[in-house]
Coordinates of C-alpha atoms in Angstrom, one line a residue:
Chain A
M1 CA -2.6 -1.3 -15.7
F2 CA -0.3 -3.9 -17.1
S3 CA -1.4 -4.1 -20.7
G4 CA -0.3 -5.8 -23.9
L5 CA 2.6 -8.1 -23.9
K6 CA 3.3 -7.6 -20.2
G7 CA -0.2 -8.8 -19.3
K8 CA 0.0 -11.9 -21.6
L9 CA 3.5 -12.6 -20.4
S10 CA 2.5 -12.6 -16.7
G11 CA -0.4 -14.9 -17.6
V12 CA 2.0 -17.4 -19.2
L13 CA 4.4 -17.1 -16.3
I14 CA 1.9 -17.8 -13.6
I15 CA 0.8 -21.0 -15.4
A16 CA 4.4 -22.0 -15.6
L17 CA 4.8 -21.3 -11.9
I18 CA 1.7 -23.4 -11.0
V19 CA 3.1 -26.3 -13.1
L20 CA 6.4 -25.9 -11.2
L21 CA 4.6 -25.9 -7.9
I22 CA 2.8 -29.2 -8.7
F23 CA 6.1 -30.7 -9.9
I24 CA 7.9 -29.6 -6.7
S25 CA 5.1 -31.0 -4.5
A26 CA 5.2 -34.3 -6.3
A27 CA 9.0 -34.5 -6.1
S28 CA 8.7 -33.8 -2.4
L29 CA 6.4 -36.8 -1.9
F30 CA 9.0 -39.2 -3.5
L31 CA 11.9 -37.9 -1.4
G32 CA 12.4 -39.1 2.2
T33 CA 14.1 -41.5 4.5
A34 CA 11.9 -44.4 3.6
N35 CA 12.5 -45.4 0.1
I36 CA 9.2 -45.6 -1.7
G37 CA 9.1 -46.0 -5.5
Y38 CA 7.4 -43.2 -7.5
V39 CA 4.9 -45.7 -9.1
D40 CA 3.9 -46.8 -5.7
V41 CA 3.5 -43.1 -4.6
F42 CA 1.2 -42.5 -7.6
R43 CA -0.9 -45.6 -6.9
I44 CA -1.3 -44.6 -3.2
L45 CA -2.3 -41.1 -4.2
L46 CA -4.8 -42.1 -6.9
H47 CA -6.3 -44.8 -4.6
H48 CA -7.2 -42.1 -2.1
I49 CA -9.0 -39.9 -4.7
P50 CA -12.8 -40.4 -4.0
G51 CA -14.6 -42.1 -6.9
L52 CA -11.3 -43.2 -8.5
G53 CA -10.0 -45.1 -5.5
D54 CA -11.7 -48.4 -6.2
Q55 CA -10.1 -48.7 -9.7
I56 CA -6.6 -48.5 -8.4
S57 CA -5.5 -51.2 -6.1
I58 CA -2.7 -50.8 -3.6
D59 CA -2.2 -54.5 -3.0
G60 CA 1.3 -55.4 -2.5
I61 CA 2.3 -52.0 -1.1
P62 CA 3.2 -52.2 2.6
D63 CA 0.9 -50.4 5.0
S64 CA 3.8 -48.5 6.4
A65 CA 4.4 -46.9 3.0
V66 CA 0.7 -45.9 2.7
T67 CA 0.9 -44.3 6.1
I68 CA 4.1 -42.5 5.3
I69 CA 2.7 -41.0 2.2
M70 CA -0.8 -40.2 3.3
K71 CA -0.3 -39.3 7.0
L72 CA 3.2 -37.9 7.0
R73 CA 4.6 -36.7 3.6
L74 CA 1.3 -35.5 2.0
T75 CA 0.2 -33.6 5.0
R76 CA 3.6 -32.0 5.3
V77 CA 3.6 -30.9 1.7
I78 CA 0.1 -29.5 1.9
L79 CA 0.8 -27.7 5.2
A80 CA 4.1 -26.2 3.9
L81 CA 2.3 -25.1 0.8
L82 CA -0.5 -23.4 2.7
V83 CA 1.8 -21.7 5.2
G84 CA 4.2 -20.5 2.5
A85 CA 1.3 -19.1 0.5
G86 CA -0.2 -17.3 3.6
L87 CA 3.0 -15.8 4.9
S88 CA 4.1 -14.6 1.5
A89 CA 0.7 -13.0 0.8
V90 CA 0.8 -11.3 4.1
G91 CA 4.3 -9.9 3.5
S92 CA 3.4 -8.6 0.1
T93 CA 0.3 -6.9 1.5
M94 CA 2.1 -5.4 4.5
Q95 CA 5.0 -4.0 2.4
C96 CA 2.4 -2.1 0.3
L97 CA 0.2 -1.1 3.2
F98 CA 3.1 0.4 5.2
R99 CA 5.1 1.5 2.2
N100 CA 8.0 -0.2 4.0
P101 CA 10.3 -2.8 2.2
M102 CA 11.1 -4.4 5.6
A103 CA 7.5 -5.2 6.4
E104 CA 6.8 -8.9 6.9
P105 CA 4.5 -11.1 8.9
G106 CA 6.8 -11.1 12.0
L107 CA 7.2 -7.4 12.0
L108 CA 4.2 -6.5 14.1
G109 CA 5.1 -9.0 16.8
I110 CA 2.5 -11.5 15.7
S111 CA 5.0 -14.3 15.2
S112 CA 6.8 -13.7 18.5
G113 CA 3.5 -13.5 20.2
A114 CA 2.6 -16.9 18.8
G115 CA 6.0 -18.1 19.9
L116 CA 5.5 -16.9 23.4
G117 CA 2.0 -18.5 23.6
A118 CA 3.4 -21.8 22.4
T119 CA 6.4 -21.6 24.8
I120 CA 4.1 -21.0 27.7
A121 CA 2.0 -24.0 26.8
I122 CA 5.1 -26.2 26.4
F123 CA 6.5 -24.7 29.7
L124 CA 3.4 -25.6 31.6
G125 CA 3.3 -29.0 29.9
L126 CA -0.3 -28.5 28.6
N127 CA -1.4 -31.3 26.4
T128 CA -5.1 -31.1 26.0
T129 CA -6.7 -31.0 22.6
V130 CA -9.7 -28.9 21.4
F131 CA -11.2 -29.5 17.9
G132 CA -8.1 -31.6 17.0
M133 CA -5.8 -28.7 17.8
G134 CA -3.1 -29.2 20.4
A135 CA -2.8 -26.9 23.4
T136 CA 0.4 -25.5 22.0
A137 CA -1.2 -24.4 18.7
I138 CA -4.2 -22.8 20.5
S139 CA -2.0 -21.1 23.0
A140 CA 0.2 -19.8 20.1
F141 CA -2.9 -18.4 18.3
I142 CA -4.1 -16.6 21.5
G143 CA -0.6 -15.2 22.0
A144 CA -0.5 -13.9 18.5
I145 CA -3.9 -12.2 18.8
I146 CA -3.1 -10.6 22.2
T147 CA 0.2 -9.3 20.8
I148 CA -1.3 -7.7 17.8
L149 CA -4.1 -6.1 19.9
I150 CA -1.5 -4.5 22.2
V151 CA 0.5 -3.3 19.3
Y152 CA -2.6 -2.0 17.5
N153 CA -3.8 0.0 20.5
I154 CA -0.4 1.5 21.1
S155 CA -0.2 2.9 17.6
R156 CA -3.8 4.1 17.4
T157 CA -4.8 7.7 17.8
G158 CA -8.6 7.8 17.6
P159 CA -9.4 5.8 14.5
K160 CA -6.1 6.6 12.8
I161 CA -3.1 4.2 12.8
S162 CA 0.4 5.4 12.4
P163 CA 2.4 2.9 10.4
T164 CA 5.7 4.1 11.9
V165 CA 4.5 3.7 15.5
L166 CA 2.9 0.4 14.6
I167 CA 6.2 -1.0 13.2
L168 CA 8.2 0.4 16.2
A169 CA 5.8 -1.0 18.8
G170 CA 5.7 -4.3 17.0
T171 CA 9.5 -4.5 17.0
A172 CA 9.7 -3.6 20.7
I173 CA 7.1 -6.2 21.7
S174 CA 8.9 -8.8 19.5
F175 CA 12.1 -8.3 21.4
M176 CA 10.3 -8.5 24.7
N177 CA 8.5 -11.7 23.6
S178 CA 11.7 -13.3 22.4
A179 CA 13.4 -12.4 25.7
I180 CA 10.6 -14.1 27.7
I181 CA 10.8 -17.1 25.5
Q182 CA 14.5 -17.5 26.2
L183 CA 14.0 -17.0 29.9
L184 CA 11.3 -19.7 29.9
M185 CA 13.7 -22.0 28.0
I186 CA 16.4 -21.7 30.6
F187 CA 13.9 -22.6 33.3
R188 CA 12.7 -25.7 31.4
R189 CA 16.0 -27.1 30.1
D190 CA 14.3 -30.5 29.7
R191 CA 12.0 -29.1 27.0
M192 CA 14.5 -26.7 25.4
D193 CA 14.8 -28.7 22.1
Y194 CA 11.1 -28.7 21.7
I195 CA 10.8 -25.0 22.2
M196 CA 13.8 -24.4 19.9
L197 CA 12.3 -26.5 17.1
W198 CA 9.0 -24.5 17.6
T199 CA 10.6 -21.1 17.5
M200 CA 12.5 -21.9 14.3
G201 CA 9.5 -23.4 12.6
S202 CA 8.9 -27.0 11.7
F203 CA 6.3 -29.1 9.9
T204 CA 7.1 -32.3 11.9
T205 CA 3.8 -32.3 13.6
S206 CA 1.7 -31.9 10.5
G207 CA -1.7 -33.6 10.2
W208 CA -5.0 -33.4 8.4
N209 CA -6.6 -31.6 11.4
K210 CA -4.1 -28.7 11.1
I211 CA -4.8 -28.5 7.4
L212 CA -8.5 -28.4 7.8
I213 CA -8.3 -25.6 10.3
L214 CA -5.8 -23.6 8.2
I215 CA -7.8 -23.8 4.9
P216 CA -10.8 -21.6 5.9
F217 CA -8.4 -18.9 7.3
L218 CA -6.4 -18.9 4.1
V219 CA -9.3 -19.1 1.6
A220 CA -11.2 -16.3 3.3
G221 CA -8.1 -14.2 4.1
L222 CA -6.4 -14.5 0.7
S223 CA -9.7 -13.7 -1.1
I224 CA -10.0 -10.5 0.9
L225 CA -6.4 -9.5 0.2
L226 CA -7.0 -10.1 -3.5
L227 CA -10.2 -8.1 -3.5
Y228 CA -8.4 -5.1 -2.0
A229 CA -5.4 -5.3 -4.3
R230 CA -6.3 -2.4 -6.5
Q231 CA -7.0 -0.1 -3.6
L232 CA -3.8 -1.2 -2.0
N233 CA -1.9 -0.1 -5.1
V234 CA -3.2 3.4 -4.6
I235 CA -2.4 3.4 -0.9
S236 CA 1.1 2.3 -1.6
T237 CA 1.7 5.6 -3.4
G238 CA 0.7 7.6 -0.3
E239 CA -2.1 7.7 2.2
E240 CA -3.1 11.3 1.5
T241 CA -3.2 10.6 -2.2
A242 CA -5.3 7.5 -1.6
Q243 CA -7.7 9.5 0.5
S244 CA -8.0 12.2 -2.1
L245 CA -8.8 9.5 -4.6
G246 CA -11.8 8.4 -2.5
I247 CA -10.3 5.5 -0.7
E248 CA -11.3 5.2 3.0
V249 CA -7.7 4.6 3.9
E250 CA -8.1 4.0 7.7
K251 CA -11.0 1.5 7.1
V252 CA -9.0 -0.4 4.5
K253 CA -5.9 -0.4 6.8
R254 CA -7.9 -1.8 9.7
I255 CA -9.5 -4.6 7.5
L256 CA -6.2 -5.6 5.9
L257 CA -4.4 -5.5 9.3
A258 CA -7.0 -7.7 10.8
V259 CA -6.9 -10.2 7.9
C260 CA -3.1 -10.2 7.9
S261 CA -3.0 -10.8 11.6
L262 CA -5.4 -13.7 11.4
I263 CA -3.6 -15.4 8.5
T264 CA -0.2 -15.0 10.3
A265 CA -1.6 -16.2 13.6
A266 CA -3.1 -19.3 11.9
C267 CA 0.1 -20.1 10.0
V268 CA 2.5 -19.6 12.9
S269 CA 0.4 -21.5 15.4
T270 CA 0.4 -24.6 13.1
S271 CA 4.0 -24.5 12.0
G272 CA 6.0 -22.3 14.4
I273 CA 7.9 -19.2 13.4
I274 CA 9.2 -19.4 9.9
G275 CA 10.9 -16.2 8.9
F276 CA 12.1 -15.0 5.6
V277 CA 9.3 -16.3 3.4
G278 CA 7.1 -13.3 3.9
L279 CA 9.9 -10.9 3.5
I280 CA 11.7 -12.2 0.5
I281 CA 9.3 -13.9 -1.8
P282 CA 7.2 -10.7 -2.4
H283 CA 10.5 -8.8 -3.1
V284 CA 11.7 -11.5 -5.6
F285 CA 8.4 -11.3 -7.5
R286 CA 8.2 -7.5 -7.3
L287 CA 11.6 -7.4 -9.1
I288 CA 10.2 -9.8 -11.8
V289 CA 6.6 -8.8 -12.4
G290 CA 6.5 -5.2 -10.9
P291 CA 4.6 -3.7 -8.0
D292 CA 1.0 -4.0 -9.2
Q293 CA -0.5 -5.9 -6.2
R294 CA -3.2 -7.5 -8.5
I295 CA -0.5 -9.4 -10.3
L296 CA 2.1 -9.5 -7.6
L297 CA -0.2 -11.1 -5.0
P298 CA -1.0 -14.3 -7.0
Y299 CA 2.7 -14.7 -7.8
S300 CA 3.6 -14.2 -4.1
I301 CA 1.1 -16.8 -3.1
I302 CA 2.2 -19.5 -5.5
G303 CA 5.9 -18.6 -5.2
G304 CA 5.7 -18.7 -1.4
A305 CA 4.0 -22.1 -1.5
A306 CA 6.7 -23.5 -3.8
F307 CA 9.5 -22.0 -1.8
L308 CA 8.4 -23.4 1.5
V309 CA 7.7 -26.9 0.0
I310 CA 11.3 -27.0 -1.3
C311 CA 12.7 -25.8 2.0
D312 CA 10.7 -28.3 4.1
T313 CA 11.8 -31.1 1.8
L314 CA 15.4 -30.1 2.3
A315 CA 14.7 -29.8 6.0
R316 CA 13.8 -33.4 6.3
V317 CA 16.1 -34.9 3.6
I318 CA 19.5 -33.2 4.2
A319 CA 20.4 -34.6 7.6
S320 CA 18.0 -37.6 7.4
P321 CA 16.8 -39.2 9.6
A322 CA 17.4 -36.1 11.8
E323 CA 15.2 -32.9 11.2
I324 CA 16.6 -29.4 10.6
P325 CA 14.2 -26.6 11.5
V326 CA 12.7 -25.3 8.3
G327 CA 13.2 -21.7 9.4
A328 CA 16.9 -22.3 9.3
I329 CA 16.7 -23.6 5.7
T330 CA 14.6 -20.7 4.5
A331 CA 17.2 -18.2 5.8
V332 CA 20.3 -20.2 4.7
F333 CA 19.0 -20.8 1.1
G334 CA 16.9 -17.7 0.8
S335 CA 19.5 -15.0 1.8
P336 CA 22.1 -15.6 -0.9
F337 CA 19.5 -15.9 -3.6
F338 CA 17.9 -12.7 -2.5
I339 CA 21.2 -10.8 -2.2
A340 CA 22.1 -12.0 -5.7
L341 CA 18.8 -10.6 -7.0
L342 CA 19.4 -7.3 -5.2
I343 CA 22.8 -6.9 -6.8
R344 CA 21.4 -7.7 -10.2
S345 CA 18.6 -5.1 -9.8
K346 CA 21.1 -2.5 -8.5
R347 CA 23.2 -3.1 -11.7
S348 CA 20.2 -2.6 -13.9
V349 CA 19.3 0.7 -12.3
M350 CA 22.9 2.0 -12.6
Chain B
M1 CA -26.4 23.7 -10.6
E2 CA -23.1 25.5 -10.3
R3 CA -20.1 23.5 -9.2
S4 CA -18.6 25.7 -6.6
V5 CA -16.6 25.6 -3.4
K6 CA -17.7 27.7 -0.5
V7 CA -15.8 28.2 2.8
E8 CA -17.9 29.8 5.6
D9 CA -16.3 30.8 8.8
L10 CA -13.8 28.0 8.9
S11 CA -11.3 27.7 11.8
F12 CA -8.8 24.9 12.2
S13 CA -6.2 24.0 14.9
Y14 CA -3.4 21.6 15.1
G15 CA -3.7 20.7 18.7
N16 CA -3.8 24.0 20.5
R17 CA -2.3 26.0 17.7
E18 CA -4.9 27.8 15.7
V19 CA -3.8 27.8 12.1
L20 CA -7.0 29.1 10.4
K21 CA -9.2 31.8 11.8
N22 CA -12.7 32.4 10.5
I23 CA -11.9 31.9 6.9
C24 CA -14.6 32.9 4.4
A25 CA -14.0 32.4 0.7
S26 CA -15.8 31.2 -2.4
F27 CA -14.4 29.7 -5.5
K28 CA -16.5 29.7 -8.7
P29 CA -16.5 27.6 -11.9
G30 CA -14.5 29.0 -14.8
M31 CA -12.1 30.8 -12.5
V32 CA -8.6 30.2 -11.4
C33 CA -8.3 31.2 -7.7
G34 CA -4.9 31.7 -6.1
L35 CA -4.1 31.3 -2.5
L36 CA -1.0 33.4 -1.6
G37 CA 0.8 34.2 1.6
P38 CA 4.1 33.7 3.4
N39 CA 5.2 30.4 4.8
G40 CA 3.0 29.2 7.7
S41 CA 0.1 31.5 6.8
G42 CA -2.2 28.5 6.4
K43 CA -2.5 28.2 2.7
T44 CA -1.9 24.4 2.6
T45 CA -4.0 23.9 5.7
L46 CA -6.9 25.7 4.0
L47 CA -6.4 23.6 0.9
K48 CA -6.3 20.3 2.9
N49 CA -9.5 21.3 4.7
I50 CA -11.3 21.9 1.4
A51 CA -9.9 18.6 0.1
S52 CA -11.1 16.9 3.3
I53 CA -7.6 15.4 3.9
L54 CA -7.8 17.3 7.3
K55 CA -11.2 17.0 8.9
P56 CA -12.9 20.4 8.7
E57 CA -15.6 21.6 11.1
K58 CA -19.2 21.0 10.4
N59 CA -21.0 23.5 8.2
A60 CA -17.8 25.2 7.2
V61 CA -16.9 23.8 3.8
Y62 CA -19.5 23.3 1.1
I63 CA -19.2 21.7 -2.3
N64 CA -22.1 22.5 -4.6
C65 CA -24.1 23.6 -1.5
R66 CA -23.4 20.3 0.3
D67 CA -21.6 20.2 3.6
I68 CA -18.4 18.3 2.9
T69 CA -18.4 16.5 6.3
K70 CA -21.7 14.8 5.2
M71 CA -20.1 13.4 2.0
T72 CA -18.3 10.1 1.7
P73 CA -14.7 9.9 0.4
P74 CA -15.7 8.5 -3.0
E75 CA -18.3 11.2 -3.4
I76 CA -15.8 13.9 -2.6
A77 CA -13.2 12.3 -5.0
K78 CA -15.7 12.4 -7.9
E79 CA -16.1 16.2 -7.4
M80 CA -12.6 17.2 -6.5
A81 CA -9.1 16.3 -7.3
L82 CA -6.0 17.2 -5.3
V83 CA -2.4 17.8 -6.5
P84 CA -0.3 17.6 -3.4
Q85 CA 2.8 19.7 -2.7
S86 CA 5.2 16.8 -2.9
T87 CA 4.8 13.2 -4.0
N88 CA 7.1 10.4 -3.0
I89 CA 6.4 7.0 -4.5
D90 CA 8.6 4.1 -3.4
F91 CA 7.3 1.4 -5.7
D92 CA 8.3 0.9 -9.3
F93 CA 4.9 1.8 -11.0
T94 CA 4.9 3.0 -14.5
V95 CA 3.8 6.6 -15.3
E96 CA 0.7 5.1 -16.9
D97 CA -0.1 3.1 -13.8
I98 CA 0.0 6.2 -11.7
V99 CA -2.2 8.2 -14.0
M100 CA -4.7 5.3 -14.1
M101 CA -5.0 5.5 -10.3
G102 CA -6.8 8.8 -11.0
R103 CA -9.7 6.7 -12.2
T104 CA -10.0 5.1 -8.8
P105 CA -13.2 6.9 -7.6
H106 CA -14.9 6.0 -10.9
I107 CA -14.1 2.3 -10.9
K108 CA -16.9 0.5 -9.1
G109 CA -16.2 -1.8 -6.1
F110 CA -13.6 -4.4 -6.9
S111 CA -13.8 -4.3 -10.7
N112 CA -11.1 -3.3 -13.1
E113 CA -10.6 -0.3 -15.5
T114 CA -12.6 -0.1 -18.8
N115 CA -11.7 1.1 -22.2
E116 CA -13.3 4.4 -21.4
D117 CA -10.9 4.8 -18.4
R118 CA -8.0 4.1 -20.7
E119 CA -9.1 6.8 -23.1
I120 CA -9.4 9.3 -20.4
V121 CA -5.9 8.4 -19.1
Q122 CA -4.6 8.9 -22.6
W123 CA -6.2 12.3 -22.8
A124 CA -4.8 13.2 -19.3
L125 CA -1.3 12.1 -20.3
E126 CA -1.4 14.2 -23.5
T127 CA -2.9 17.3 -21.7
A128 CA -0.2 17.3 -19.0
R129 CA 2.4 16.6 -21.7
V130 CA 3.7 13.4 -20.2
N131 CA 2.6 11.0 -22.9
H132 CA 6.2 10.3 -24.0
L133 CA 6.9 9.1 -20.4
K134 CA 4.0 6.7 -20.3
G135 CA 6.0 3.4 -20.1
R136 CA 8.8 4.8 -17.9
S137 CA 9.2 3.9 -14.2
I138 CA 7.9 6.6 -11.9
K139 CA 11.3 6.3 -10.0
S140 CA 13.3 7.1 -13.1
I141 CA 11.8 10.5 -14.0
S142 CA 12.8 13.9 -12.7
G143 CA 11.0 15.9 -10.0
G144 CA 9.4 18.2 -12.6
E145 CA 8.2 15.3 -14.7
L146 CA 6.8 13.7 -11.6
Q147 CA 4.9 16.8 -10.8
R148 CA 3.3 16.8 -14.3
V149 CA 2.4 13.1 -13.9
V150 CA 0.6 13.9 -10.7
I151 CA -1.2 16.7 -12.5
A152 CA -2.2 14.2 -15.2
R153 CA -3.5 11.9 -12.5
A154 CA -5.7 14.7 -11.1
L155 CA -6.9 15.4 -14.7
A156 CA -7.7 11.7 -15.1
Q157 CA -10.0 12.0 -12.1
K158 CA -12.3 14.1 -14.4
T159 CA -13.6 16.3 -11.6
R160 CA -15.1 19.7 -11.9
I161 CA -12.9 21.1 -9.1
I162 CA -9.2 20.8 -8.9
L163 CA -7.1 21.8 -6.0
L164 CA -3.4 22.3 -6.4
D165 CA -0.7 22.9 -3.8
E166 CA 2.2 24.7 -5.4
P167 CA 1.9 22.8 -8.7
V168 CA 4.7 24.5 -10.5
S169 CA 7.3 25.3 -7.8
Q170 CA 9.6 22.5 -9.0
L171 CA 9.3 23.1 -12.7
D172 CA 11.5 25.0 -15.1
I173 CA 10.1 28.3 -16.5
H174 CA 8.9 26.7 -19.7
H175 CA 6.9 24.0 -17.9
Q176 CA 5.7 26.5 -15.3
L177 CA 4.1 28.6 -18.1
S178 CA 2.8 25.6 -20.0
I179 CA 1.2 24.0 -16.9
M180 CA -0.4 27.3 -15.8
E181 CA -1.7 27.8 -19.4
T182 CA -3.2 24.3 -19.4
I183 CA -4.8 24.9 -16.1
T184 CA -6.3 28.2 -17.0
R185 CA -7.4 26.9 -20.4
L186 CA -9.2 24.0 -18.8
S187 CA -10.8 26.3 -16.2
H188 CA -12.1 28.8 -18.8
E189 CA -13.1 26.3 -21.5
Q190 CA -14.6 23.6 -19.4
K191 CA -15.8 25.8 -16.5
L192 CA -13.7 24.0 -13.9
T193 CA -13.1 25.5 -10.5
I194 CA -9.4 25.7 -9.8
V195 CA -7.9 26.6 -6.4
T196 CA -4.2 26.7 -6.3
V197 CA -1.6 27.6 -3.7
L198 CA 1.2 29.6 -5.4
H199 CA 4.5 31.2 -4.2
D200 CA 5.4 33.2 -7.3
L201 CA 3.5 36.5 -7.1
N202 CA 4.0 37.3 -10.8
L203 CA 2.8 33.9 -11.9
A204 CA -0.3 34.4 -9.7
A205 CA -0.8 37.9 -11.2
E206 CA -0.7 36.5 -14.7
Y207 CA -2.9 33.4 -14.4
C208 CA -5.3 33.9 -11.5
D209 CA -8.7 35.4 -11.9
I210 CA -9.1 35.8 -8.1
I211 CA -6.4 36.0 -5.5
Y212 CA -6.8 35.5 -1.7
L213 CA -3.9 36.8 0.3
L214 CA -3.4 35.0 3.6
K215 CA -1.5 36.1 6.7
D216 CA -1.4 34.3 10.1
G217 CA -4.4 32.1 9.3
C218 CA -6.6 35.0 8.2
I219 CA -7.6 36.2 4.7
V220 CA -6.2 39.7 4.4
C221 CA -8.0 40.4 1.2
G222 CA -9.5 38.8 -1.9
G223 CA -10.2 39.9 -5.4
P224 CA -8.8 40.3 -8.9
P225 CA -5.0 40.6 -9.1
K226 CA -5.1 44.3 -9.7
E227 CA -6.9 45.0 -6.5
V228 CA -5.0 42.5 -4.3
L229 CA -1.4 42.7 -5.5
T230 CA -0.7 46.3 -4.6
Y231 CA 2.6 47.3 -3.1
D232 CA 1.1 48.3 0.3
K233 CA -0.7 44.9 0.7
I234 CA 2.3 42.9 -0.4
E235 CA 4.6 44.9 1.9
N236 CA 2.2 44.3 4.8
V237 CA 1.7 40.6 4.2
Y238 CA 5.3 39.6 3.3
D239 CA 7.2 42.1 5.3
I240 CA 9.2 43.2 2.2
V241 CA 9.8 46.4 0.2
C242 CA 8.7 46.0 -3.4
L243 CA 7.7 47.8 -6.5
V244 CA 4.6 47.1 -8.5
Y245 CA 4.6 47.9 -12.2
E246 CA 2.1 47.0 -15.0
N247 CA 3.2 44.2 -17.3
P248 CA 3.3 45.9 -20.7
V249 CA 2.1 42.7 -22.5
S250 CA -0.7 41.4 -20.2
K251 CA -1.5 44.6 -18.4
K252 CA -1.4 42.6 -15.1
P253 CA 0.5 43.8 -12.1
H254 CA 4.2 42.9 -12.1
I255 CA 6.0 42.7 -8.7
I256 CA 9.7 43.5 -8.2
P257 CA 10.9 42.7 -4.7
V258 CA 13.5 45.1 -3.5
S259 CA 14.5 44.0 0.1
S260 CA 13.2 42.4 3.2
K261 CA 12.0 44.8 5.9

């Protein structure tokens, strides 16, 4: 669809964006409370690449620095990158699927369901671990899945799903979940901070186990979303039209809804509720590269990853050594930027 | 094999309200068939049943002698294109993007469009006279232009059957005539089966080979314009008083409405 210059241009732009993402990730590794020189950071990283590791010595670098880079900063950067990519891809897909500019991963109650699940686990003081995942994360995942199943069944008439009912039911359940979270918080004042940090999103408890669990969800999920991009373009112009063009709309809707729910549940249960990424990043890139999902989705994935790495770096650097919830950063820095973009695009239309 | 559409004893209800009652009709290649009738007479419902947007009963709608309920959506979309009554696209696609979507049923699995698809899209853009709008955003063009773009998308589908729901009601008189001329020319030259809902009786009289007149979910009568568009039938179906003359140029019936009854 996008041919000629536009096609080439978007190719160049995406490479530029990938380079930017690598640069941002690297910069994030250098920044932090502990002062570690960038040469040391490189040596530590290279040392841990299999095969190459033996050539690079890390003698003379304190063990604490190695731990900070490998166990703390690197896992945080990777986790932020994965979650940003996932949430942004889900937002982009849902906006198309429901033909609704307000659609985002939290819309269907998935995030709040995960929040409630996590809060219940924290409330009960559960701290068992299964497959390296903490009880909080598992409980969050279960909460997310239960919520989406409830919302899905409310909005279903036979095999058909009404997007309007789906969104309204999701919003209603979101409010209910949030209310229960706040009630539970009042009853467990001693754990209020912990619940708060969770409901506003944070990568403080990152770790390789979380990354390893998140990767299969994202690789499989994002591949499916990319495969359906062309069909999604047609659906975004109207469901009846898509149907008359031979697309099995209800089937595609069910598949994409399931994939989006799983990606969101996986992301939110590892990092807490991080709003804004899924809503704004797809809009930003839609204004730049247009609505073709085959082009927009890769941009959203890389853009979302870069955005969340930046936000998380700010979250741990700004008030260092204290932590700011990353969800607050995404909103505070994202909103003005987005509003500026909206005003600019409004001007160009008028 | 003849590419035809056949409707046999089709009834359809929205909930308890029966909208179509025992409809029988057949639509043949090389003919433009008009569906006429007052608001709520079931024209659009009939068209949506044929297009399989609404689920018709079993053994009621046949395409090339095959029961449509036994066909998959891609199979149907290769035989039949639909131009809906109104189109509302929220996203900023270009006109060319939208017309390219007409190729959807022909693009296999998850692959992308080929050069052949691009050539067909170019032909469709030119045939519907929207080639000059090709690079424009779909949100920046007028309602009439959008209607022609949607017709181009249906043409790009390259089907033998095209269903249209009031294709020209939003167009100015020049584009009304030009679109109707294009449709009839395609139908006659390429032996396409055209089924179109129309509101303008005179337009239907000029361009349709066969007209079905609907009232309250039933077909009142069907046949060539001269047999169907008589003053007594029109007065009965539409509850109006009218005069019917012969158009001195085309020798087709020409209706002059006088008053409502």
